[in-house]
Amino acid sequence: DAGVIQSPRHEVTEMGQEVTLRCKPISGHNSLFWYRQTMMRGLELLIYFNNNVPIDDSGMPEDRFSAKMPNASFSTLKIQPSEPRDSAVYFCASNRLGDTRSPLHFGNGTRLTVT
Amino acid sequence: KQEVTQIPAALSVPEGENLVLNCSFTDSAIYNLQWFRQDPGKGLTSLLLIQSSQREQTSGRLNASLDKSSGRSTLYIAASQPGDSATYLCAVRLLYGGATNKLIFGTGTLLAVQP
């Protein structure tokens, strides 16, 4: 089991540019989560999907953020246009919906720096 | 609205000491509670998951307890080692119905075990 795979590991971009973060969940997991972590705000849930369908996007900060899950093995989080305050570590996580004993597995994150 | 709090925010102990980390939550309607550790620059690793019907879970030197009625969980680490140094986070899975899978995280406890 390769675990949750995120890419890129680091992203440095200039304000106004589009940023796309990618995630491959663990095979067999049908819930996928995007979190953002900063020193000031800790770990925040941005959006999560069950069976590729977005269930709760109330944590998405604003319209500049969008997320998609076109199939069970791939998801993207896009920021357009990016701003310096978007700088954070973005984590993707997955588990099995309907199994209360299924722990949440995290990827190693993407560290985003917007200058 | 579910709020998860962890005390203390930081803890430093000498190697070999037993220690307790605390997690409290405001709404007892939860499916389960998970404890994670996070090493610098890494994602979160699940340590223990306690179902709402359980009182405790053990894994090696770790023991997690859950008192749902009082909204409290503790993580007990026996015979601490320098390798235990990390940030420890708890998270509760909300009980909104069969399709929910939303986890709310605490702010974490930064643990340093001094050799």
mmCIF file of C-alpha atoms in Angstrom:
data_model
loop_
_atom_site.group_PDB
_atom_site.id
_atom_site.type_symbol
_atom_site.label_atom_id
_atom_site.label_comp_id
_atom_site.label_asym_id
_atom_site.label_seq_id
_atom_site.Cartn_x
_atom_site.Cartn_y
_atom_site.Cartn_z
ATOM 1 C CA ASP A 1 0.000 0.000 0.000
ATOM 2 C CA ALA A 2 1.658 3.228 -1.172
ATOM 3 C CA GLY A 3 -0.422 5.440 1.068
ATOM 4 C CA VAL A 4 -1.975 8.745 0.043
ATOM 5 C CA ILE A 5 0.175 10.364 -2.617
ATOM 6 C CA GLN A 6 0.316 14.107 -3.076
ATOM 7 C CA SER A 7 2.132 16.207 -5.634
ATOM 8 C CA PRO A 8 4.010 18.419 -5.792
ATOM 9 C CA ARG A 9 5.741 18.344 -2.396
ATOM 10 C CA HIS A 10 6.646 21.992 -2.664
ATOM 11 C CA GLU A 11 5.214 24.757 -4.804
ATOM 12 C CA VAL A 12 6.491 28.304 -4.998
ATOM 13 C CA THR A 13 4.539 30.701 -7.157
ATOM 14 C CA GLU A 14 3.875 34.359 -7.627
ATOM 15 C CA MET A 15 0.698 36.088 -6.615
ATOM 16 C CA GLY A 16 -1.964 35.859 -9.301
ATOM 17 C CA GLN A 17 -0.790 32.555 -10.721
ATOM 18 C CA GLU A 18 -2.903 29.423 -10.860
ATOM 19 C CA VAL A 19 -1.904 26.577 -8.562
ATOM 20 C CA THR A 20 -3.047 22.978 -8.896
ATOM 21 C CA LEU A 21 -2.461 20.431 -6.155
ATOM 22 C CA ARG A 22 -2.937 16.737 -6.800
ATOM 23 C CA CYS A 23 -3.890 13.748 -4.704
ATOM 24 C CA LYS A 24 -4.184 10.018 -5.183
ATOM 25 C CA PRO A 25 -6.063 8.342 -2.291
ATOM 26 C CA ILE A 26 -5.415 4.850 -1.016
ATOM 27 C CA SER A 27 -6.947 2.232 -3.267
ATOM 28 C CA GLY A 28 -10.315 1.131 -1.899
ATOM 29 C CA HIS A 29 -10.901 4.328 0.065
ATOM 30 C CA ASN A 30 -14.031 6.158 -1.018
ATOM 31 C CA SER A 31 -13.811 9.310 1.095
ATOM 32 C CA LEU A 32 -11.266 12.000 0.310
ATOM 33 C CA PHE A 33 -10.479 15.136 2.274
ATOM 34 C CA TRP A 34 -8.530 18.314 1.611
ATOM 35 C CA TYR A 35 -7.104 20.086 4.671
ATOM 36 C CA ARG A 36 -5.011 23.221 5.047
ATOM 37 C CA GLN A 37 -2.582 23.719 7.927
ATOM 38 C CA THR A 38 -1.097 26.996 9.123
ATOM 39 C CA MET A 39 0.506 28.043 12.380
ATOM 40 C CA MET A 40 -2.230 30.558 13.042
ATOM 41 C CA ARG A 41 -5.300 28.469 12.253
ATOM 42 C CA GLY A 42 -4.115 24.898 12.696
ATOM 43 C CA LEU A 43 -5.667 22.173 10.564
ATOM 44 C CA GLU A 44 -8.768 23.273 8.658
ATOM 45 C CA LEU A 45 -11.048 21.073 6.574
ATOM 46 C CA LEU A 46 -11.568 22.665 3.169
ATOM 47 C CA ILE A 47 -13.737 20.100 1.405
ATOM 48 C CA TYR A 48 -14.455 16.396 1.401
ATOM 49 C CA PHE A 49 -15.830 13.914 -1.101
ATOM 50 C CA ASN A 50 -17.768 10.690 -0.615
ATOM 51 C CA ASN A 51 -17.754 8.364 -3.638
ATOM 52 C CA ASN A 52 -16.327 11.203 -5.771
ATOM 53 C CA VAL A 53 -19.194 13.560 -4.841
ATOM 54 C CA PRO A 54 -18.442 16.769 -2.905
ATOM 55 C CA ILE A 55 -20.307 16.572 0.392
ATOM 56 C CA ASP A 56 -19.196 19.600 2.374
ATOM 57 C CA ASP A 57 -17.275 22.513 0.898
ATOM 58 C CA SER A 58 -18.112 24.967 3.654
ATOM 59 C CA GLY A 59 -14.431 25.241 4.530
ATOM 60 C CA MET A 60 -13.373 26.481 1.110
ATOM 61 C CA PRO A 61 -12.252 30.025 1.845
ATOM 62 C CA GLU A 62 -13.556 31.735 -1.265
ATOM 63 C CA ASP A 63 -14.376 31.316 -4.925
ATOM 64 C CA ARG A 64 -10.708 31.298 -5.833
ATOM 65 C CA PHE A 65 -10.581 27.748 -4.473
ATOM 66 C CA SER A 66 -12.084 24.798 -6.327
ATOM 67 C CA ALA A 67 -11.751 21.044 -5.982
ATOM 68 C CA LYS A 68 -12.638 18.157 -8.244
ATOM 69 C CA MET A 69 -12.640 14.393 -8.027
ATOM 70 C CA PRO A 70 -13.177 13.032 -11.547
ATOM 71 C CA ASN A 71 -12.661 9.418 -10.454
ATOM 72 C CA ALA A 72 -12.009 7.308 -7.380
ATOM 73 C CA SER A 73 -8.229 7.546 -7.691
ATOM 74 C CA PHE A 74 -7.600 11.218 -8.323
ATOM 75 C CA SER A 75 -8.475 14.635 -6.946
ATOM 76 C CA THR A 76 -7.276 18.178 -7.529
ATOM 77 C CA LEU A 77 -7.412 21.367 -5.512
ATOM 78 C CA LYS A 78 -7.024 24.493 -7.582
ATOM 79 C CA ILE A 79 -6.383 28.061 -6.488
ATOM 80 C CA GLN A 80 -6.902 30.750 -9.113
ATOM 81 C CA PRO A 81 -5.655 33.416 -8.683
ATOM 82 C CA SER A 82 -3.335 32.634 -5.789
ATOM 83 C CA GLU A 83 -2.569 35.156 -3.030
ATOM 84 C CA PRO A 84 0.195 35.322 -0.385
ATOM 85 C CA ARG A 85 -2.319 34.473 2.365
ATOM 86 C CA ASP A 86 -2.884 31.112 0.668
ATOM 87 C CA SER A 87 0.617 30.072 1.742
ATOM 88 C CA ALA A 88 0.205 26.945 3.872
ATOM 89 C CA VAL A 89 0.649 23.193 3.849
ATOM 90 C CA TYR A 90 -2.202 21.463 2.050
ATOM 91 C CA PHE A 91 -2.959 17.886 3.028
ATOM 92 C CA CYS A 92 -5.037 15.262 1.318
ATOM 93 C CA ALA A 93 -6.438 12.356 3.344
ATOM 94 C CA SER A 94 -8.644 9.347 2.707
ATOM 95 C CA ASN A 95 -10.560 6.600 4.466
ATOM 96 C CA ARG A 96 -13.450 4.188 3.919
ATOM 97 C CA LEU A 97 -16.886 5.686 4.210
ATOM 98 C CA GLY A 98 -19.322 3.689 6.312
ATOM 99 C CA ASP A 99 -16.569 1.950 8.281
ATOM 100 C CA THR A 100 -16.341 3.697 11.655
ATOM 101 C CA ARG A 101 -13.138 1.771 12.337
ATOM 102 C CA SER A 102 -11.379 3.135 9.253
ATOM 103 C CA PRO A 103 -8.731 5.626 10.368
ATOM 104 C CA LEU A 104 -7.938 8.677 8.319
ATOM 105 C CA HIS A 105 -4.706 8.352 6.316
ATOM 106 C CA PHE A 106 -2.826 11.503 5.335
ATOM 107 C CA GLY A 107 -0.429 12.278 2.531
ATOM 108 C CA ASN A 108 2.804 14.140 3.239
ATOM 109 C CA GLY A 109 1.308 17.405 2.081
ATOM 110 C CA THR A 110 2.129 20.137 -0.406
ATOM 111 C CA ARG A 111 3.893 23.173 1.005
ATOM 112 C CA LEU A 112 2.627 26.159 -0.953
ATOM 113 C CA THR A 113 4.425 29.501 -0.899
ATOM 114 C CA VAL A 114 2.855 32.415 -2.741
ATOM 115 C CA THR A 115 5.123 35.453 -3.068
ATOM 116 C CA LYS B 1 -20.779 23.656 16.491
ATOM 117 C CA GLN B 2 -18.251 21.041 17.553
ATOM 118 C CA GLU B 3 -15.084 22.463 19.101
ATOM 119 C CA VAL B 4 -12.054 20.380 20.000
ATOM 120 C CA THR B 5 -9.488 21.636 22.491
ATOM 121 C CA GLN B 6 -6.162 20.169 23.512
ATOM 122 C CA ILE B 7 -4.283 20.932 26.687
ATOM 123 C CA PRO B 8 -1.441 21.586 27.173
ATOM 124 C CA ALA B 9 -0.341 23.281 23.962
ATOM 125 C CA ALA B 10 3.250 22.236 24.645
ATOM 126 C CA LEU B 11 4.910 19.810 27.012
ATOM 127 C CA SER B 12 8.534 18.980 27.766
ATOM 128 C CA VAL B 13 9.434 15.913 29.818
ATOM 129 C CA PRO B 14 12.588 13.931 30.600
ATOM 130 C CA GLU B 15 13.024 10.570 28.947
ATOM 131 C CA GLY B 16 11.358 7.676 30.781
ATOM 132 C CA GLU B 17 8.523 9.702 32.254
ATOM 133 C CA ASN B 18 4.899 8.678 31.829
ATOM 134 C CA LEU B 19 2.689 11.447 30.482
ATOM 135 C CA VAL B 20 -0.915 12.302 29.646
ATOM 136 C CA LEU B 21 -2.227 14.458 26.834
ATOM 137 C CA ASN B 22 -5.755 15.806 27.025
ATOM 138 C CA CYS B 23 -8.452 16.370 24.425
ATOM 139 C CA SER B 24 -11.916 17.783 25.054
ATOM 140 C CA PHE B 25 -14.873 18.225 22.714
ATOM 141 C CA THR B 26 -18.119 20.119 23.113
ATOM 142 C CA ASP B 27 -20.618 17.822 21.365
ATOM 143 C CA SER B 28 -20.824 14.190 22.493
ATOM 144 C CA ALA B 29 -22.575 13.092 19.267
ATOM 145 C CA ILE B 30 -19.528 11.505 17.695
ATOM 146 C CA TYR B 31 -18.799 8.298 15.776
ATOM 147 C CA ASN B 32 -15.258 7.973 16.973
ATOM 148 C CA LEU B 33 -12.166 9.805 18.134
ATOM 149 C CA GLN B 34 -8.696 9.472 16.668
ATOM 150 C CA TRP B 35 -5.264 10.376 17.964
ATOM 151 C CA PHE B 36 -2.572 11.324 15.458
ATOM 152 C CA ARG B 37 1.060 12.282 15.628
ATOM 153 C CA GLN B 38 2.718 14.707 13.256
ATOM 154 C CA ASP B 39 6.452 14.943 12.765
ATOM 155 C CA PRO B 40 7.947 18.169 11.382
ATOM 156 C CA GLY B 41 7.429 18.487 7.634
ATOM 157 C CA LYS B 42 5.291 15.370 7.518
ATOM 158 C CA GLY B 43 1.662 14.421 7.304
ATOM 159 C CA LEU B 44 -0.360 13.032 10.180
ATOM 160 C CA THR B 45 -0.042 9.403 11.228
ATOM 161 C CA SER B 46 -2.985 7.713 12.892
ATOM 162 C CA LEU B 47 -2.067 6.244 16.286
ATOM 163 C CA LEU B 48 -5.313 5.047 17.821
ATOM 164 C CA LEU B 49 -8.998 5.142 16.939
ATOM 165 C CA ILE B 50 -11.642 4.748 19.643
ATOM 166 C CA GLN B 51 -15.216 3.994 18.629
ATOM 167 C CA SER B 52 -17.931 5.921 20.476
ATOM 168 C CA SER B 53 -19.002 2.688 22.186
ATOM 169 C CA GLN B 54 -15.504 1.957 23.490
ATOM 170 C CA ARG B 55 -13.773 3.240 26.605
ATOM 171 C CA GLU B 56 -10.156 2.752 25.596
ATOM 172 C CA GLN B 57 -7.689 1.465 23.029
ATOM 173 C CA THR B 58 -4.108 0.373 23.492
ATOM 174 C CA SER B 59 -1.175 0.083 21.138
ATOM 175 C CA GLY B 60 2.220 -0.655 22.618
ATOM 176 C CA ARG B 61 3.157 2.120 25.048
ATOM 177 C CA LEU B 62 0.105 4.165 24.050
ATOM 178 C CA ASN B 63 -3.282 4.045 25.698
ATOM 179 C CA ALA B 64 -6.183 6.256 24.713
ATOM 180 C CA SER B 65 -9.353 6.602 26.746
ATOM 181 C CA LEU B 66 -12.714 8.090 25.861
ATOM 182 C CA ASP B 67 -15.411 9.489 28.131
ATOM 183 C CA LYS B 68 -18.059 10.588 25.680
ATOM 184 C CA SER B 69 -20.502 11.882 28.268
ATOM 185 C CA SER B 70 -17.979 14.349 29.630
ATOM 186 C CA GLY B 71 -16.481 15.136 26.232
ATOM 187 C CA ARG B 72 -12.963 14.047 27.133
ATOM 188 C CA SER B 73 -10.213 11.823 25.833
ATOM 189 C CA THR B 74 -6.711 11.227 27.108
ATOM 190 C CA LEU B 75 -3.625 9.807 25.457
ATOM 191 C CA TYR B 76 -1.290 8.125 27.912
ATOM 192 C CA ILE B 77 2.291 7.520 26.839
ATOM 193 C CA ALA B 78 4.295 5.180 29.043
ATOM 194 C CA ALA B 79 8.060 5.335 29.455
ATOM 195 C CA SER B 80 8.483 8.216 27.019
ATOM 196 C CA GLN B 81 11.401 8.221 24.569
ATOM 197 C CA PRO B 82 13.036 10.997 22.530
ATOM 198 C CA GLY B 83 11.499 9.412 19.429
ATOM 199 C CA ASP B 84 8.061 10.265 20.839
ATOM 200 C CA SER B 85 8.787 13.954 20.277
ATOM 201 C CA ALA B 86 6.166 15.240 17.851
ATOM 202 C CA THR B 87 2.886 17.118 17.740
ATOM 203 C CA TYR B 88 -0.077 15.043 18.888
ATOM 204 C CA LEU B 89 -3.556 15.857 17.569
ATOM 205 C CA CYS B 90 -6.952 14.459 18.384
ATOM 206 C CA ALA B 91 -9.903 14.516 16.014
ATOM 207 C CA VAL B 92 -13.574 13.632 16.392
ATOM 208 C CA ARG B 93 -15.743 12.227 13.625
ATOM 209 C CA LEU B 94 -19.135 13.912 13.645
ATOM 210 C CA LEU B 95 -22.381 11.974 13.893
ATOM 211 C CA TYR B 96 -24.730 13.507 11.359
ATOM 212 C CA GLY B 97 -26.070 10.408 9.704
ATOM 213 C CA GLY B 98 -24.854 7.532 7.610
ATOM 214 C CA ALA B 99 -23.096 9.543 4.936
ATOM 215 C CA THR B 100 -21.112 11.834 7.168
ATOM 216 C CA ASN B 101 -17.401 11.409 7.520
ATOM 217 C CA LYS B 102 -16.292 14.808 8.745
ATOM 218 C CA LEU B 103 -13.433 15.025 11.242
ATOM 219 C CA ILE B 104 -12.784 18.052 13.421
ATOM 220 C CA PHE B 105 -9.246 18.463 14.730
ATOM 221 C CA GLY B 106 -7.884 19.939 17.899
ATOM 222 C CA THR B 107 -4.969 22.378 17.820
ATOM 223 C CA GLY B 108 -2.453 19.813 19.002
ATOM 224 C CA THR B 109 0.073 19.325 21.799
ATOM 225 C CA LEU B 110 3.745 19.755 20.956
ATOM 226 C CA LEU B 111 5.677 17.145 22.936
ATOM 227 C CA ALA B 112 9.428 17.242 23.512
ATOM 228 C CA VAL B 113 11.070 14.320 25.304
ATOM 229 C CA GLN B 114 14.510 15.266 26.570
ATOM 230 C CA PRO B 115 17.205 12.582 26.535
#
